[in-house]
C-alpha positions as a Python dict, from the first residue, in 0.01 Angstrom:
ca = {
    (1, 'X'): (0, 0, 0),
    (2, 'X'): (-240, 18, -294),
    (3, 'X'): (-163, -84, -649),
    (4, 'X'): (-504, 42, -755),
    (5, 'X'): (-568, 369, -931),
    (6, 'X'): (-853, 614, -854),
    (7, 'X'): (-1127, 417, -1033),
    (8, 'X'): (-1083, 95, -836),
    (9, 'X'): (-1009, 287, -516),
    (10, 'X'): (-1341, 467, -557),
    (11, 'X'): (-1532, 146, -620),
    (12, 'X'): (-1374, -2, -308),
    (13, 'X'): (-1472, 305, -106),
    (14, 'X'): (-1831, 271, -228),
    (15, 'X'): (-1831, -96, -129),
    (16, 'X'): (-1713, -11, 224),
    (17, 'X'): (-1966, 272, 256),
    (18, 'X'): (-2241, 31, 155),
    (19, 'X'): (-2141, -216, 425),
    (20, 'X'): (-1931, -465, 230),
    (21, 'X'): (-1715, -691, 447),
    (22, 'X'): (-1522, -1014, 403),
    (23, 'X'): (-1775, -1191, 624),
    (24, 'X'): (-2055, -1071, 395),
    (25, 'X'): (-1857, -1190, 94),
    (26, 'X'): (-1841, -1543, 230),
    (27, 'X'): (-2213, -1530, 313),
    (28, 'X'): (-2288, -1439, -48),
    (29, 'X'): (-2060, -1712, -178),
    (30, 'X'): (-2213, -1987, 35),
    (31, 'X'): (-2366, -2249, -193),
    (32, 'X'): (-2238, -2099, -518),
    (33, 'X'): (-2082, -2433, -616),
    (34, 'X'): (-2433, -2565, -681),
    (35, 'X'): (-2437, -2342, -989),
    (36, 'X'): (-2073, -2272, -1075),
    (37, 'X'): (-1808, -2529, -1164),
    (38, 'X'): (-1542, -2281, -1274),
    (39, 'X'): (-1241, -2216, -1050),
    (40, 'X'): (-1285, -1900, -841),
    (41, 'X'): (-1004, -1691, -692),
    (42, 'X'): (-1028, -1409, -436),
    (43, 'X'): (-811, -1101, -481),
    (44, 'X'): (-747, -828, -228),
    (45, 'X'): (-492, -684, 17),
    (46, 'X'): (-336, -827, 332),
    (47, 'X'): (-466, -574, 586),
    (48, 'X'): (-837, -673, 577),
    (49, 'X'): (-737, -1039, 553),
    (50, 'X'): (-516, -1007, 862),
    (51, 'X'): (-794, -822, 1044),
    (52, 'X'): (-1027, -1110, 960),
    (53, 'X'): (-760, -1365, 1056),
    (54, 'X'): (-540, -1516, 786),
    (55, 'X'): (-607, -1879, 867),
    (56, 'X'): (-977, -1814, 922),
    (57, 'X'): (-987, -1640, 585),
    (58, 'X'): (-823, -1938, 413),
    (59, 'X'): (-1043, -2186, 597),
    (60, 'X'): (-1364, -1999, 512),
    (61, 'X'): (-1253, -1950, 152),
    (62, 'X'): (-1185, -2320, 114),
    (63, 'X'): (-1510, -2412, 288),
    (64, 'X'): (-1723, -2221, 35),
    (65, 'X'): (-1530, -2362, -261),
    (66, 'X'): (-1272, -2094, -345),
    (67, 'X'): (-974, -2221, -546),
    (68, 'X'): (-704, -1962, -487),
    (69, 'X'): (-584, -1619, -375),
    (70, 'X'): (-411, -1311, -513),
    (71, 'X'): (-271, -1086, -236),
    (72, 'X'): (-29, -847, -408),
    (73, 'X'): (124, -708, -89),
    (74, 'X'): (211, -1046, 66),
    (75, 'X'): (591, -1065, 23),
    (76, 'X'): (771, -1373, -97),
    (77, 'X'): (968, -1419, 229),
    (78, 'X'): (660, -1404, 452),
    (79, 'X'): (475, -1635, 216),
    (80, 'X'): (752, -1893, 235),
    (81, 'X'): (815, -1868, 608),
    (82, 'X'): (467, -1810, 751),
    (83, 'X'): (163, -1789, 527),
    (84, 'X'): (235, -2035, 245),
    (85, 'X'): (185, -2339, 467),
    (86, 'X'): (-158, -2211, 566),
    (87, 'X'): (-254, -2152, 204),
    (88, 'X'): (-146, -2505, 116),
    (89, 'X'): (-319, -2650, 425),
    (90, 'X'): (-652, -2542, 282),
    (91, 'X'): (-566, -2652, -74),
    (92, 'X'): (-570, -2299, -216),
    (93, 'X'): (-364, -2180, -511),
    (94, 'X'): (-159, -1861, -476),
    (95, 'X'): (-69, -1621, -759),
    (96, 'X'): (229, -1383, -742),
    (97, 'X'): (284, -1066, -947),
    (98, 'X'): (594, -957, -1140),
    (99, 'X'): (680, -619, -1298),
    (100, 'X'): (918, -490, -1567),
    (101, 'X'): (1166, -415, -1287),
    (102, 'X'): (1159, -768, -1141),
    (103, 'X'): (1491, -942, -1193),
    (104, 'X'): (1507, -1264, -1390),
    (105, 'X'): (1618, -1449, -1078),
    (106, 'X'): (1320, -1320, -879),
    (107, 'X'): (1076, -1389, -1164),
    (108, 'X'): (1183, -1752, -1163),
    (109, 'X'): (1157, -1766, -784),
    (110, 'X'): (805, -1622, -780),
    (111, 'X'): (708, -1852, -1065),
    (112, 'X'): (825, -2151, -860),
    (113, 'X'): (603, -2042, -569),
    (114, 'X'): (303, -1961, -786),
    (115, 'X'): (30, -2205, -880),
    (116, 'X'): (-222, -2132, -1157),
    (117, 'X'): (-67, -1845, -1351),
    (118, 'X'): (184, -1563, -1310),
    (119, 'X'): (37, -1211, -1302),
    (120, 'X'): (256, -981, -1513),
    (121, 'X'): (210, -611, -1430),
    (122, 'X'): (251, -430, -1761),
    (123, 'X'): (418, -115, -1626),
    (124, 'X'): (534, 62, -1310),
    (125, 'X'): (201, 229, -1243),
    (126, 'X'): (-134, 180, -1074),
    (127, 'X'): (-436, 7, -1223),
    (128, 'X'): (-620, 204, -1490),
    (129, 'X'): (-315, 411, -1575),
    (130, 'X'): (-243, 515, -1932),
    (131, 'X'): (127, 482, -1860),
    (132, 'X'): (278, 209, -2073),
    (133, 'X'): (615, 47, -2026),
    (134, 'X'): (858, 201, -2273),
    (135, 'X'): (943, -142, -2409),
    (136, 'X'): (651, -374, -2327),
    (137, 'X'): (740, -608, -2611),
    (138, 'X'): (1089, -664, -2471),
    (139, 'X'): (952, -725, -2121),
    (140, 'X'): (684, -968, -2234),
    (141, 'X'): (919, -1141, -2476),
    (142, 'X'): (1158, -1192, -2186),
    (143, 'X'): (886, -1353, -1978),
    (144, 'X'): (783, -1573, -2267),
    (145, 'X'): (1143, -1682, -2322),
    (146, 'X'): (1208, -1785, -1961),
    (147, 'X'): (1028, -2120, -1994),
    (148, 'X'): (827, -2047, -1681),
    (149, 'X'): (628, -2314, -1504),
    (150, 'X'): (310, -2108, -1514),
    (151, 'X'): (127, -1935, -1799),
    (152, 'X'): (146, -1553, -1795),
    (153, 'X'): (-149, -1312, -1782),
    (154, 'X'): (-89, -938, -1823),
    (155, 'X'): (-267, -665, -1628),
    (156, 'X'): (-257, -285, -1561),
    (157, 'X'): (-348, -56, -1850),
    (158, 'X'): (-535, -321, -2050),
    (159, 'X'): (-854, -138, -2142),
    (160, 'X'): (-966, -215, -2497),
    (161, 'X'): (-927, -454, -2788),
    (162, 'X'): (-601, -295, -2907),
    (163, 'X'): (-426, -326, -2571),
    (164, 'X'): (-573, -671, -2513),
    (165, 'X'): (-458, -800, -2852),
    (166, 'X'): (-115, -644, -2800),
    (167, 'X'): (-40, -834, -2479),
    (168, 'X'): (-188, -1155, -2617),
    (169, 'X'): (99, -1168, -2866),
    (170, 'X'): (317, -1280, -2576),
    (171, 'X'): (79, -1395, -2300),
    (172, 'X'): (-227, -1618, -2277),
    (173, 'X'): (-455, -1333, -2175),
    (174, 'X'): (-509, -980, -2049),
    (175, 'X'): (-659, -851, -1726),
    (176, 'X'): (-907, -564, -1751),
    (177, 'X'): (-1029, -383, -1439),
    (178, 'X'): (-1073, -7, -1436),
    (179, 'X'): (-1224, 9, -1785),
    (180, 'X'): (-1491, -240, -1684),
    (181, 'X'): (-1577, -50, -1367),
    (182, 'X'): (-1619, 265, -1576),
    (183, 'X'): (-1851, 73, -1808),
    (184, 'X'): (-2071, -17, -1509),
    (185, 'X'): (-2058, 323, -1342),
    (186, 'X'): (-2395, 450, -1461),
    (187, 'X'): (-2541, 118, -1570),
    (188, 'X'): (-2895, 16, -1486),
    (189, 'X'): (-2851, -330, -1639),
    (190, 'X'): (-2530, -501, -1533),
    (191, 'X'): (-2581, -799, -1765),
    (192, 'X'): (-2635, -585, -2074),
    (193, 'X'): (-2347, -352, -1987),
    (194, 'X'): (-2114, -645, -1926),
    (195, 'X'): (-2197, -810, -2256),
    (196, 'X'): (-2166, -480, -2439),
    (197, 'X'): (-1827, -413, -2283),
    (198, 'X'): (-1693, -758, -2362),
    (199, 'X'): (-1822, -744, -2719),
    (200, 'X'): (-1595, -447, -2787),
    (201, 'X'): (-1296, -661, -2694),
    (202, 'X'): (-1384, -1017, -2789),
    (203, 'X'): (-1711, -982, -2979),
    (204, 'X'): (-1669, -1322, -3139),
    (205, 'X'): (-1683, -1505, -2807),
    (206, 'X'): (-1981, -1724, -2721),
    (207, 'X'): (-2161, -1639, -2400),
    (208, 'X'): (-2194, -1960, -2203),
    (209, 'X'): (-2199, -1856, -1840),
    (210, 'X'): (-2491, -1721, -1633),
    (211, 'X'): (-2373, -1368, -1560),
    (212, 'X'): (-2672, -1326, -1331),
    (213, 'X'): (-2511, -1539, -1061),
    (214, 'X'): (-2222, -1296, -1036),
    (215, 'X'): (-2437, -995, -965),
    (216, 'X'): (-2363, -1018, -594),
    (217, 'X'): (-2473, -690, -443),
    (218, 'X'): (-2357, -502, -752),
    (219, 'X'): (-2506, -182, -611),
    (220, 'X'): (-2268, -221, -318),
    (221, 'X'): (-1983, -281, -561),
    (222, 'X'): (-1894, -626, -443),
    (223, 'X'): (-1746, -725, -769),
    (224, 'X'): (-1599, -989, -980),
    (225, 'X'): (-1286, -1086, -1155),
    (226, 'X'): (-1316, -1312, -1452),
    (227, 'X'): (-1024, -1494, -1600),
    (228, 'X'): (-915, -1720, -1875),
    (229, 'X'): (-778, -2057, -1794),
    (230, 'X'): (-475, -2235, -1894),
    (231, 'X'): (-444, -2558, -1704),
    (232, 'X'): (-808, -2630, -1627),
    (233, 'X'): (-953, -2482, -1946),
    (234, 'X'): (-1187, -2255, -1753),
    (235, 'X'): (-1083, -2008, -1489),
    (236, 'X'): (-1290, -1753, -1304),
    (237, 'X'): (-1140, -1503, -1063),
    (238, 'X'): (-1333, -1306, -807),
    (239, 'X'): (-1215, -979, -654),
    (240, 'X'): (-1312, -878, -302),
    (241, 'X'): (-1426, -526, -391),
    (242, 'X'): (-1347, -440, -751),
    (243, 'X'): (-1430, -606, -1083),
    (244, 'X'): (-1165, -725, -1321),
    (245, 'X'): (-1185, -928, -1637),
    (246, 'X'): (-920, -1170, -1739),
    (247, 'X'): (-974, -1278, -2095),
    (248, 'X'): (-793, -1548, -2285),
    (249, 'X'): (-671, -1502, -2637),
    (250, 'X'): (-781, -1846, -2753),
    (251, 'X'): (-1158, -1897, -2739),
    (252, 'X'): (-1121, -2273, -2728),
    (253, 'X'): (-922, -2244, -2405),
    (254, 'X'): (-1133, -1973, -2249),
    (255, 'X'): (-1455, -1941, -2065),
    (256, 'X'): (-1573, -1584, -2094),
    (257, 'X'): (-1861, -1465, -1882),
}
């Protein structure tokens, strides 16, 4: 099952065509902690992780310095009964997703299992969709009023300053994926395109991170997910195949790259 829309699906297809694999990802990440102190999280789907070997994946992720995982199609029951102990064994955080249809009881359950932040899907759609929940304010207000253990970040359909600012009324940040991939589609200078894209959303932010390090095989579309932080002040997320930004509303609590 894919939660991704056509833009991220296409970037993933390009990555596979160009020879991208999980093994190659870990090769590229080896030694990155010499330059990067920010937390890094890998995001992807269960099938390639299972093909690689779930425990091997967690062990290798931990060995290179990864801090956590987002695997949207790993169900709560299987996490609790089989995979969660492996994740914890290798000291990795795990982030669950919730949607407007998720019951309050289940939201609280997933929040209790989550470490880091709770990923709030903005609407019942795929990434990059223009479909917006009919009452996003009510949904996000509900999440904010539940006194959850984890901070909430909102993704799906966040593509510009207006949509980013809108979700930041109720959450600590917004997750931007498809719009960023589109910005890189015909780019010949990833650094310049990245800074230009971010400036349209949070132009007042100070650039303090070496973007160059993250240009891991950008022509092969191994990409990057960048996030705000809540508990550790600085949080960087890394996607397996597709780039996503997670930006914090408060510059003093963010580390934008």
